[in-house]
Short mmCIF file of C-alpha atoms and ligand atoms in Angstrom, two decimals:
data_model
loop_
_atom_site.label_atom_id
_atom_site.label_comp_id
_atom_site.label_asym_id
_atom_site.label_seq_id
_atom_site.Cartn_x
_atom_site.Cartn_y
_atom_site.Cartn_z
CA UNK A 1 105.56 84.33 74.23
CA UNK A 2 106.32 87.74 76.02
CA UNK A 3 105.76 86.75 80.03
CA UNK A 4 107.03 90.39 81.14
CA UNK A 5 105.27 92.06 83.86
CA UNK A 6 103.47 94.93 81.57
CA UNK A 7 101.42 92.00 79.39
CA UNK A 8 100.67 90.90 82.61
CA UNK A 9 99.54 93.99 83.65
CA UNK A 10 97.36 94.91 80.44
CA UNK A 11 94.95 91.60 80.82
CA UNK A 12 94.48 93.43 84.87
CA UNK A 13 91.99 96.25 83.38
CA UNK A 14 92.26 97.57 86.20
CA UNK A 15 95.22 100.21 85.11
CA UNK A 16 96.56 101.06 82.34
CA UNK A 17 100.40 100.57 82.63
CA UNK A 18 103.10 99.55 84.88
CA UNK A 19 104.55 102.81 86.24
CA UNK A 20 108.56 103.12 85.65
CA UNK A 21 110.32 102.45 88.96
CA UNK A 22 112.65 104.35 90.39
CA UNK A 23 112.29 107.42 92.88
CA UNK A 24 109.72 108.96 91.15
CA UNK A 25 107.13 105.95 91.65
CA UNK A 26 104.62 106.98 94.28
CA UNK A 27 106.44 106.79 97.57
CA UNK A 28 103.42 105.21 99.59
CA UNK A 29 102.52 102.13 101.20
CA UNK A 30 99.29 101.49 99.26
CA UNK A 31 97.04 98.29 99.63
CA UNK A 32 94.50 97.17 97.00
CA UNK A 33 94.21 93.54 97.65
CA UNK A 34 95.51 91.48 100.25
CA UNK A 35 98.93 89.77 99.83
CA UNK A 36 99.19 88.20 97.41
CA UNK A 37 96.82 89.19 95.07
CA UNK A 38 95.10 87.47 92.22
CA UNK A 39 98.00 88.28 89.67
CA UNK A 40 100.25 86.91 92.19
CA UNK A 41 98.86 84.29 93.08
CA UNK A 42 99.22 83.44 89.37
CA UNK A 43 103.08 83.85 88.92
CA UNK A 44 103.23 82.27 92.48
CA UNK A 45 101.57 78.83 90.55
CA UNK A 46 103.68 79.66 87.74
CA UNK A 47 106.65 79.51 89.84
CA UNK A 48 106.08 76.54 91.64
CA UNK A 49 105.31 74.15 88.47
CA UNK A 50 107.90 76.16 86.40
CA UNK A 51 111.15 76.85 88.79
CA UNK A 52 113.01 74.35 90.84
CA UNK A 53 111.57 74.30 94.01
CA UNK A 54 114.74 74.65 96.49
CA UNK A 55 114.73 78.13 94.41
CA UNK A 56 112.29 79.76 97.50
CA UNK A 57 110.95 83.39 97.86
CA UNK A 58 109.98 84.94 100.80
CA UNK A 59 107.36 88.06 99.75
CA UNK A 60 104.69 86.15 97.14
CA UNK A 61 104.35 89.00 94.83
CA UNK A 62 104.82 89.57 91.30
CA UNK A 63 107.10 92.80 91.22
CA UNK A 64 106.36 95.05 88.22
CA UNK A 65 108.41 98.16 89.28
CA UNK A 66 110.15 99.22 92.75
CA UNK A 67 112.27 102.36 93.50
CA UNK A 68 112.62 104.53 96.38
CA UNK A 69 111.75 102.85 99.14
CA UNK A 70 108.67 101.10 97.43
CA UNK A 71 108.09 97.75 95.34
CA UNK A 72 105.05 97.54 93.14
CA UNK A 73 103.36 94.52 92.77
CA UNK A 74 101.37 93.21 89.55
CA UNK A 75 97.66 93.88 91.90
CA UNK A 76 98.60 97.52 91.97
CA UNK A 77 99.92 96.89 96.00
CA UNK A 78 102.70 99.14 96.63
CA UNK A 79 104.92 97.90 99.48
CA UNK A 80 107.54 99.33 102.11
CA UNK A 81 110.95 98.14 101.11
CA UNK A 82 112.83 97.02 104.43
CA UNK A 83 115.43 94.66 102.73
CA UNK A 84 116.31 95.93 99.74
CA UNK A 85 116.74 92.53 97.53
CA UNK A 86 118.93 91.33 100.39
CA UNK A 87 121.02 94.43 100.98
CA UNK A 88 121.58 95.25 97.09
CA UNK A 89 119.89 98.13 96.18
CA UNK A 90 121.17 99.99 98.58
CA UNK A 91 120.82 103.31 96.40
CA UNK A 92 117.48 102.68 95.45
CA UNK A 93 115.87 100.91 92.95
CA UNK A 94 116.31 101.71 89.28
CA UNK A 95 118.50 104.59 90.51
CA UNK A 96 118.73 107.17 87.66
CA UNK A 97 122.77 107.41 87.05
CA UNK A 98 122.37 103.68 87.15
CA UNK A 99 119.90 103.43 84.30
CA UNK A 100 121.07 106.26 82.24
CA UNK A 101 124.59 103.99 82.61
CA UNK A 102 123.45 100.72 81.56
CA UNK A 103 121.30 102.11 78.69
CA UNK A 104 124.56 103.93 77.48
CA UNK A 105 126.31 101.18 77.68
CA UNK A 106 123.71 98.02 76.33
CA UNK A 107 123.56 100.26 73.19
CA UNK A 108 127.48 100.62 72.85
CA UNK A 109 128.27 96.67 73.48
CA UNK A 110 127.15 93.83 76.00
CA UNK A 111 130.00 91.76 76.09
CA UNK A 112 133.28 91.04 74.51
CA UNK A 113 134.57 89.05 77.29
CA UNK A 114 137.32 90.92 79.23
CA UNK A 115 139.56 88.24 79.26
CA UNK A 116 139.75 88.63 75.30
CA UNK A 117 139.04 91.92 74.57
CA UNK A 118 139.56 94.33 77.29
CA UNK A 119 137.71 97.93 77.89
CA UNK A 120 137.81 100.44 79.98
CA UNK A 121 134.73 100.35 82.56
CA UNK A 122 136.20 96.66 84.00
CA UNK A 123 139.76 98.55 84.65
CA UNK A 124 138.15 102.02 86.32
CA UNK A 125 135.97 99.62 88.34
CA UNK A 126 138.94 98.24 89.59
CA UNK A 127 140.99 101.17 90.15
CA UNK A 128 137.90 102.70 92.15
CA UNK A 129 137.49 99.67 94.30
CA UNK A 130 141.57 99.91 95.30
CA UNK A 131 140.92 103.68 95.81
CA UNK A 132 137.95 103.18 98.07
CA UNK A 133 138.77 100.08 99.93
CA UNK A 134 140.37 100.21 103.73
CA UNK A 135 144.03 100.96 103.51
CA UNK A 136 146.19 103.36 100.62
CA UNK A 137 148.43 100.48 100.03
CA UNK A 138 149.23 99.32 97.01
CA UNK A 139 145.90 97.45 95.29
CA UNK A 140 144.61 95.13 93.07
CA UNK A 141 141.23 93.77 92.31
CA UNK A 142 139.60 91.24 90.11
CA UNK A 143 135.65 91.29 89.01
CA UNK A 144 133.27 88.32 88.98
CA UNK A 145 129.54 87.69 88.85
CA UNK A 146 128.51 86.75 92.42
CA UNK A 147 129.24 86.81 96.15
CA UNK A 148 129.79 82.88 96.10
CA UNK A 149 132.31 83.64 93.35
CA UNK A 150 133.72 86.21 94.70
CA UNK A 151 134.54 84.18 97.87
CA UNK A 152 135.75 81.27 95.89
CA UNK A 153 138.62 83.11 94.15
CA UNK A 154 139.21 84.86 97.48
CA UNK A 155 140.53 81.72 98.97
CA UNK A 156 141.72 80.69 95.46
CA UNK A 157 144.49 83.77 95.44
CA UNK A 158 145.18 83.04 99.33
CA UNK A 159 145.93 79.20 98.95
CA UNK A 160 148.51 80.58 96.10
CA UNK A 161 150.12 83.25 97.72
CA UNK A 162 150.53 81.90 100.75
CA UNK A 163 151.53 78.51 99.52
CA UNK A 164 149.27 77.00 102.55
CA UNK A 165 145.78 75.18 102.18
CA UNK A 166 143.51 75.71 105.06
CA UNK A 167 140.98 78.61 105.62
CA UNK A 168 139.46 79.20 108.76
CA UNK A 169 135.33 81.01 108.91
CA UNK A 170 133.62 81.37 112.12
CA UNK A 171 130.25 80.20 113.63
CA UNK A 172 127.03 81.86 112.23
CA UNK A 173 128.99 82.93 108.98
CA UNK A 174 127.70 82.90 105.60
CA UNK A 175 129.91 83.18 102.45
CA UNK A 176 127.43 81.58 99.51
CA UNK A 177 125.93 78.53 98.50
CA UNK A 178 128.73 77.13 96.02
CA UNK A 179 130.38 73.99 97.10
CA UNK A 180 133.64 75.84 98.46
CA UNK A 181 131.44 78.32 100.37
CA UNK A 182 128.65 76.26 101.47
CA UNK A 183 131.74 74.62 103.05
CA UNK A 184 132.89 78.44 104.36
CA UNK A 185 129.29 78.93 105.58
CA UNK A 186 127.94 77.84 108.89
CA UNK A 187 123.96 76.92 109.13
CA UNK A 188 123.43 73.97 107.39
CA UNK A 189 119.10 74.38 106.88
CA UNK A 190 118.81 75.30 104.24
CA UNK A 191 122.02 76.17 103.02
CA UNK A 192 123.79 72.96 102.69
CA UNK A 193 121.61 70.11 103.81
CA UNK A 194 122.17 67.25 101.53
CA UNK A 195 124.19 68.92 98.94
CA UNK A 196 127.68 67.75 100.72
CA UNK A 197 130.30 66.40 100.41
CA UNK A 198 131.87 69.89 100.91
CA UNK A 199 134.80 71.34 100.49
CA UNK A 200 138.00 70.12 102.58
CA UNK A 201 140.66 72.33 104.65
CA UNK A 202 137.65 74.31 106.06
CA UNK A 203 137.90 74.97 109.63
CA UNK A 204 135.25 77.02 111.91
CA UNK A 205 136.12 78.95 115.04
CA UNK A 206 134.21 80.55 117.42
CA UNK A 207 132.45 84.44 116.28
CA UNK A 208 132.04 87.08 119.37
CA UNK A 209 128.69 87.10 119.60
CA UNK A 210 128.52 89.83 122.69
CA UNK A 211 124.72 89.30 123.39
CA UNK A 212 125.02 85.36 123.99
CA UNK A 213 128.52 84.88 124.82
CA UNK A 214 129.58 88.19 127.10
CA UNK A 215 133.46 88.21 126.50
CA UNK A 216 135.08 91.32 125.44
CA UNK A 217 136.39 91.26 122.35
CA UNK A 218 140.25 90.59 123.11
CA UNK A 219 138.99 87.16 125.10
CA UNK A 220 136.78 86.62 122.11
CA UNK A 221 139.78 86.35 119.68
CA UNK A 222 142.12 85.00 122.06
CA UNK A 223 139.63 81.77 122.36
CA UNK A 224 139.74 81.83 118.53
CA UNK A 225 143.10 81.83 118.21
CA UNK A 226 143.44 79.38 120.56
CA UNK A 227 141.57 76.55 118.65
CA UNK A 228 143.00 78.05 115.62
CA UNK A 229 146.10 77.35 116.90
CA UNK A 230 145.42 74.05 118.09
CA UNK A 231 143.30 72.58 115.53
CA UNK A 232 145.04 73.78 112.60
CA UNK A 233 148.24 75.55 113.17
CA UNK A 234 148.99 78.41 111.53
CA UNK A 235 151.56 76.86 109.57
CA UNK A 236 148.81 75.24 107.67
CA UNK A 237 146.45 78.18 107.54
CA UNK A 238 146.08 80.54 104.30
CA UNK A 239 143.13 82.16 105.04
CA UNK A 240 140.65 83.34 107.98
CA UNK A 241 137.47 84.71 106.36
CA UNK A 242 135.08 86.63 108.13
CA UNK A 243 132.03 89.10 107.56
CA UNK A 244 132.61 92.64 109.92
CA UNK A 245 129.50 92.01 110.65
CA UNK A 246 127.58 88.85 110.11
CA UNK A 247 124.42 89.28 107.87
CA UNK A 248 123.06 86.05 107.54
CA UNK A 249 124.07 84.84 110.75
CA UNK A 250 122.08 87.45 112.69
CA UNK A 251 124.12 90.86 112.22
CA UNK A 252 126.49 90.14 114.79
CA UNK A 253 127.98 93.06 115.66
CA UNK A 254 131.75 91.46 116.95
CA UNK A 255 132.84 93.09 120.57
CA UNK A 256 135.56 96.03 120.33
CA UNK A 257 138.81 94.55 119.52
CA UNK A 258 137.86 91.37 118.08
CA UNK A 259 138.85 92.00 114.38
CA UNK A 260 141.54 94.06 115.25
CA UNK A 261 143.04 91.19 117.06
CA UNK A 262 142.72 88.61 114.57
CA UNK A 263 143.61 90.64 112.31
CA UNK A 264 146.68 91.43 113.91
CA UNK A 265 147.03 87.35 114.56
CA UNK A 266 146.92 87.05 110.93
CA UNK A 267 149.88 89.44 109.76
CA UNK A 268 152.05 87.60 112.55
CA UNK A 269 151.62 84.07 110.95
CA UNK A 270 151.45 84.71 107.20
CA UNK A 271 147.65 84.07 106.77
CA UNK A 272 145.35 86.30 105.06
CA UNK A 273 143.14 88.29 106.29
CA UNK A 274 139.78 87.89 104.34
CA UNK A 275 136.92 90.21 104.76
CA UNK A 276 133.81 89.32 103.52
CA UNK A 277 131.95 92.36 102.70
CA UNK A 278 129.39 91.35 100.29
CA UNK A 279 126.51 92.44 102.66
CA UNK A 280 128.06 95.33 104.76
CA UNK A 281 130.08 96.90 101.90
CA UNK A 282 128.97 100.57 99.72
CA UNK A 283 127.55 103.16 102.49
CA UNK A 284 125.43 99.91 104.21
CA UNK A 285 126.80 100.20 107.53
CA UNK A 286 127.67 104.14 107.88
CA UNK A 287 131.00 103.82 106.33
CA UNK A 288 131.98 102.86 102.91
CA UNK A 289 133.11 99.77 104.35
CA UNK A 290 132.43 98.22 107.59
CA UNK A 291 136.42 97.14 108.20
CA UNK A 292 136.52 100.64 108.66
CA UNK A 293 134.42 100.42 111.81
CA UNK A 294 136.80 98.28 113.51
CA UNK A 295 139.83 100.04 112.36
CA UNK A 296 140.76 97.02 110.84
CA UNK A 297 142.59 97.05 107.25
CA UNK A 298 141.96 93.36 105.88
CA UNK A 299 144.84 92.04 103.32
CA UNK A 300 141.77 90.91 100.90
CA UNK A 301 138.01 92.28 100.77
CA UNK A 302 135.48 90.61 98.44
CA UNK A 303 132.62 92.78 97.44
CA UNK A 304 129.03 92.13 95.83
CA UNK A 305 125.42 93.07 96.20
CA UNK A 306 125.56 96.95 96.70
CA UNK A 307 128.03 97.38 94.28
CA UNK A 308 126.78 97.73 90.89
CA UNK A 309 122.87 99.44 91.56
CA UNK A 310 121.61 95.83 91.37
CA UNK A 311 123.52 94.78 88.45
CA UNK A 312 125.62 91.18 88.92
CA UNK A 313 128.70 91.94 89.48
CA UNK A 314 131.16 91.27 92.29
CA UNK A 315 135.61 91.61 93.04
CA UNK A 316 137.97 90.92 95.03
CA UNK A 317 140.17 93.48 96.05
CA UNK A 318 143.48 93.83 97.99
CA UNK A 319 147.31 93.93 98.51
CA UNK A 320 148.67 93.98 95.14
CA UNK A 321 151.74 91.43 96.09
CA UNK A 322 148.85 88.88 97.18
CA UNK A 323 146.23 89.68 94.24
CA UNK A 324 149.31 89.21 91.89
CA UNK A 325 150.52 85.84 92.87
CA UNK A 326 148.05 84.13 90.44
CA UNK A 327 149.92 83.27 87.03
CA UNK A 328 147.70 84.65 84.24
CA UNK A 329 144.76 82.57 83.24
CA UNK A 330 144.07 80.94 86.65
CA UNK A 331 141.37 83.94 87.37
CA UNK A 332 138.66 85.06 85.68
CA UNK A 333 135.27 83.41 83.77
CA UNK A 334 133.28 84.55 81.21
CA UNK A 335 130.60 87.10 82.13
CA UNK A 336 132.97 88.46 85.12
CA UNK A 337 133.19 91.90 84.94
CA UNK A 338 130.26 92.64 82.45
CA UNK A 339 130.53 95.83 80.86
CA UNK A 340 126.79 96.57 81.38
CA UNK A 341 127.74 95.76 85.25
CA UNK A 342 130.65 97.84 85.11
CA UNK A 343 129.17 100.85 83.40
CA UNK A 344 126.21 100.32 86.40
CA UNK A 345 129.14 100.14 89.28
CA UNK A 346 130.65 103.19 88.09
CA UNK A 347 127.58 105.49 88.14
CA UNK A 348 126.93 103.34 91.69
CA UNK A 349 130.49 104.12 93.66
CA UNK A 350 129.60 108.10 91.93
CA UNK A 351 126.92 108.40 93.60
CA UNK A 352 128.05 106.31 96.67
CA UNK A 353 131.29 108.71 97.13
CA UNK A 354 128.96 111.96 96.26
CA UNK A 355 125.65 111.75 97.03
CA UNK A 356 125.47 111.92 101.02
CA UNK A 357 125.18 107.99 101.54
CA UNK A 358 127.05 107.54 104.30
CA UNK A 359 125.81 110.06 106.24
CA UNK A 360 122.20 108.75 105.16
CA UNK A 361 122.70 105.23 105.91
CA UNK A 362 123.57 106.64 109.90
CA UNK A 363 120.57 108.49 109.51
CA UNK A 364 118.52 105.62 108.63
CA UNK A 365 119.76 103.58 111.19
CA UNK A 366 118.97 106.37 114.04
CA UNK A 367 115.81 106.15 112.94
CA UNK A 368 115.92 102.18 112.85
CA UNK A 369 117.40 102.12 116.16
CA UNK A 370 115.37 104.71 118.27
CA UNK A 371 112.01 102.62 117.14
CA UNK A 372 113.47 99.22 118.29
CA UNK A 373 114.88 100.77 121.44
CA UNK A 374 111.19 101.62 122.05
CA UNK A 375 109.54 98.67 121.31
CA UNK A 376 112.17 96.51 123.31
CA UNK A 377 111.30 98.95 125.99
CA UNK A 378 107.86 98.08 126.13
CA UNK A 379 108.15 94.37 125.33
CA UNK A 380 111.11 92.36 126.84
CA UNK A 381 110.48 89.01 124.11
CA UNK A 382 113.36 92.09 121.72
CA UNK A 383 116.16 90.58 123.34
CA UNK A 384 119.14 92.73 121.43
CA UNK A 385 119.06 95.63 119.24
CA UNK A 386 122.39 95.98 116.88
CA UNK A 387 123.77 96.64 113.92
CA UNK A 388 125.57 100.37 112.24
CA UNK A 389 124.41 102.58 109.88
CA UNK A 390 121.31 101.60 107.66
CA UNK A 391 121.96 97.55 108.61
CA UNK A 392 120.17 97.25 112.09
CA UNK A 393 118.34 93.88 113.34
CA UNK A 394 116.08 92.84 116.35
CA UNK A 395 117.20 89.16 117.98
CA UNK A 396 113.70 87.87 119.48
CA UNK A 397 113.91 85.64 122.41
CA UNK A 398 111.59 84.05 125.23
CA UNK A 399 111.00 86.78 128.31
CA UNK A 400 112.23 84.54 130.41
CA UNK A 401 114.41 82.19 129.37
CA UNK A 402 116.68 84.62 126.65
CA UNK A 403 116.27 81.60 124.42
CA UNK A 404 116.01 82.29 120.36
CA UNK A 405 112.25 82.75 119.29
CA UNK A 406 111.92 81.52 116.07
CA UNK A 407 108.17 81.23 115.40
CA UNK A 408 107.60 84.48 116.84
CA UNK A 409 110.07 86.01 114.61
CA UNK A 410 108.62 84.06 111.65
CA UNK A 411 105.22 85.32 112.75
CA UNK A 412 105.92 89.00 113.15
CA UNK A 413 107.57 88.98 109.67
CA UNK A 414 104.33 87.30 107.99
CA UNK A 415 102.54 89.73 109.29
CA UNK A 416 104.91 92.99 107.98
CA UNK A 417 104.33 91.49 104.82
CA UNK A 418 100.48 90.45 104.52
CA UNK A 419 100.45 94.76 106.03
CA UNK A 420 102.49 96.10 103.36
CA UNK A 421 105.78 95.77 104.43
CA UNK A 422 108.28 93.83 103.11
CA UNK A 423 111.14 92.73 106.25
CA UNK A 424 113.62 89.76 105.82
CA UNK A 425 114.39 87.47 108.95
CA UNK A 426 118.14 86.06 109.38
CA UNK A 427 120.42 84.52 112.13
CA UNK A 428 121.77 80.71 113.22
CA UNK A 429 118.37 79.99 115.07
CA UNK A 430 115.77 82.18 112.73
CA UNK A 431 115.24 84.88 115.29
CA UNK A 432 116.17 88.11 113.84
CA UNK A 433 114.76 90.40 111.93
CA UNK A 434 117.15 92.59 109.77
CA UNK A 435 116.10 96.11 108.47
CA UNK A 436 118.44 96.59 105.21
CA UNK A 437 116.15 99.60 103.52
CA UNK A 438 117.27 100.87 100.41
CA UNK A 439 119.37 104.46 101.19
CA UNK A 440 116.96 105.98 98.92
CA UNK A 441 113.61 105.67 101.52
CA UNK A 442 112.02 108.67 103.05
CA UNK A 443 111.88 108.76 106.83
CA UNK A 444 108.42 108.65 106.81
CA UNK A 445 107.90 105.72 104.57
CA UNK A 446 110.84 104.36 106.96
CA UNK A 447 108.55 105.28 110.53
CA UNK A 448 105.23 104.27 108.79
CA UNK A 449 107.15 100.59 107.76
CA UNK A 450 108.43 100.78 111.78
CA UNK A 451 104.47 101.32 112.59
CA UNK A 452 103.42 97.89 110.81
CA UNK A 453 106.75 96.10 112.57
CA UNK A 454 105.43 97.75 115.62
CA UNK A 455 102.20 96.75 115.40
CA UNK A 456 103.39 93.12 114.22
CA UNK A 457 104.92 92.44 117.33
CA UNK A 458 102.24 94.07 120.05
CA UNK A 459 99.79 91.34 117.54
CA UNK A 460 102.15 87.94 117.49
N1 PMP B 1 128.93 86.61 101.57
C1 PMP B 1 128.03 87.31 102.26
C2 PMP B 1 128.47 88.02 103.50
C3 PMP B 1 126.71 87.41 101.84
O1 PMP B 1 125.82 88.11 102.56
C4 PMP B 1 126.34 86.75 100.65
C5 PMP B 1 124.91 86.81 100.13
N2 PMP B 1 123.92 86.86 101.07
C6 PMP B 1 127.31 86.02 99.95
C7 PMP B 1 128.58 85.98 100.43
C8 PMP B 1 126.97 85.29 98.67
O2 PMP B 1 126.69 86.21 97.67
P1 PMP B 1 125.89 85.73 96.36
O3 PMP B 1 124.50 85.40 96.82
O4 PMP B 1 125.95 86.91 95.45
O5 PMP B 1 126.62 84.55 95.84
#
């Protein structure tokens, strides 16, 4: 039995046919039933006797089409896209050099498994991640399926080449939900409640978290270091890990200096410096990749989400004496490097390198920023405003007492979303909201979407 969304949508009578997505679906916020509607309200009891229930969603619609800076539910709503599927469709959905890419491609072959029969799209994938990635050393990369994975042969090629075992992560980070990174990330609700024992040789240090700890960010690292230091010795240490910016965690921005200074830390002792740019990587943050920012050049830099249009696909890229130190046959799996998820990543880093994203993505987060900056002016419970380019959050505290607001920030986001809006909440304590719209949104789809946020808050 078929269960795709247009069979769905032909018992609805109430239109004819799921529109394609991409840009050309109607770019409007557009409300026919309130959230969710009947036909979601079906999948949504589908789901839960149907799909393991730690697998959670946070918008209950059935999505038929998105693209844009809409997504199209199975009622006919058409919502705002604030998040794009967690930072991943960062072009837009279905965006065209994407599809015309994959169809290409799924009609040429899906699979022969690069690791038997290799072809071309997995090797120019590579070679475009080591040209675009901080740095013009010399560069290697490798292709998986996920972030998770990603980060797990990250640490894999770090333990090898440096010989040593322990990796160091930092407070509020989030690397995946695998055993090694559930170990690598910090929150444990939900992420790794009851699912340990975790990985050993993981060590956390202290993040600079500007707006609740104040240092700059040379005393920031310096405190690092110091427990670093102390509690495992560098001696010991293969790996630090860190996101530029933490996504999960809160989008914490790290004070001037910081990564530099680790960074720096790192080269000194023989440990490698791993940055995790799954979330902030492909135009997100205003650059092609946050490092970039910081004027930091990291040794290894695992990739994901934005990469491929929305395709899985994910790599690890850096200095070639490090990527190399692997003996053949210790990296790799199956699916990694998919040629359908190639073919996708190449038509995504074209239009990434030639299409204006960088400069839209500051755009974007002008537009992001100048509407918070208001509404924190008006109402003091918008603690901190932060973020670069199109990847810009709101931290909500209590008035008085600066201290995370949680249910408020859980309220204000229920409330985007029954309005037509769809906004994802992050951070250690559940207190921020993160705008991550797709680079393909108009700016006034993007100020209407700030209206309902705006309008959110002044009701919660
Ligand atoms: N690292 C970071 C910084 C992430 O944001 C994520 C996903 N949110 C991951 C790793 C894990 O990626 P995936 O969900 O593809 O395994």
């Amino acid at each position: 039995m078929s269960t795709s969304a247009p069979d769905t949508m032909s018992a609805s009578g109430t239109f004819a046919a799921v529109p394609l997505g991409g840009p050309t679906l109607p770019q409007e916020r557009r409300m026919v039933t309130s959230i969710p509607g009947p036909r979601s309200q079906e999948l949504i009891a589908r789901k839960a006797a149907a799909v393991a229930a730690g697998v959670g969603h946070t918008v209950p619609i059935q999505a038929v089409a998105a693209g844009g800076g809409v997504v199209l539910d199975a009622d006919g709503n058409s919502l705002i896209d604030l998040g794009a599927g967690i930072a991943v469709t960062t072009l837009g959905n279905a965006h065209p050099k994407v599809v015309e890419a994959v169809q290409a491609q799924v009609a040429q072959f899906t699979h022969t498994c690069f690791m038997i029969s290799p072809y071309e799209s997995y090797v120019g994938v590579a070679e475009a991640l080591n040209r675009i990635t901080p740095g013009d050393h010399e560069k290697k990369s490798a292709l998986f399926n996920s972030g998770a994975e990603a980060v797990e042969n990250a640490v894999k090629i770090a333990r090898k080449y440096t010989r040593k075992q322990a990796v160091v992560a930092f407070d509020h980070g989030y690397h995946g939900r695998t055993n090694l990174t559930m170990a690598l990330t910090a929150k444990s609700m939900p992420y790794k409640s009851g699912f340990g024992p975790f990985a050993s040789e993981i060590y956390r240090a202290p993040m600079s978290y500007p707006f609740r700890d104040g240092l700059s960010g040379a005393d920031a690292a310096n405190r690092a270091i110091s427990i670093i230091e102390k509690q495992v010795g560098a001696d010991n240490l293969a790996a630090i890990i860190i996101e530029p910016i933490q996504g999960e965690g809160g989008f914490i921005v790290p004070a001037d200096g910081f990564l530099p200074r680790l960074a720096e830390w790192c080269r000194s002792n023989h440990v490698v410096f791993i940055a995790d740019e799954i979330q902030t990587g492909f135009a997100r943050t205003g650059a092609m990749f946050a490092s970039e920012l910081f004027g930091v050049v990291p040794d290894l830099i695992t990739t994901a989400k934005g990469i491929a249009g929305g395709l899985p696909l994910a790599a690890v890229t850096g200095r070639a004496e490090i990527m190399d130190a692997s003996h053949a046959g210790g990296l790799g799996g199956t699916y990694g490097g998919n040629p359908i998820a190639c073919a996708a990543a190449l038509a995504a880093i074209d239009a990434f390198e030639h299409d204006g994203l960088i400069q839209r993505a500051d755009e974007i987060g002008a537009i992001l920023t100048e509407r918070l900056t208001a509404m924190q002016a008006a109402d003091p419970r918008v603690g901190d405003i932060r973020g670069r380019g199109a990847m810009i959050a709101a931290e909500f505290v209590g008035p008085v007492t600066g201290e995370p607001d949680g249910a408020l920030t859980t309220a204000i986001a229920k409330a985007c979303i029954a309005d037509g809006v769809i906004v994802l909440t992050c951070g250690t304590y559940g207190n921020v909201i993160r705008f991550l719209p797709p680079l393909s949104i108009s700016d006034d789809l993007l100020h209407e979407g700030m209206d309902v946020v705006a309008a959110a808050l002044s009701g919660a």
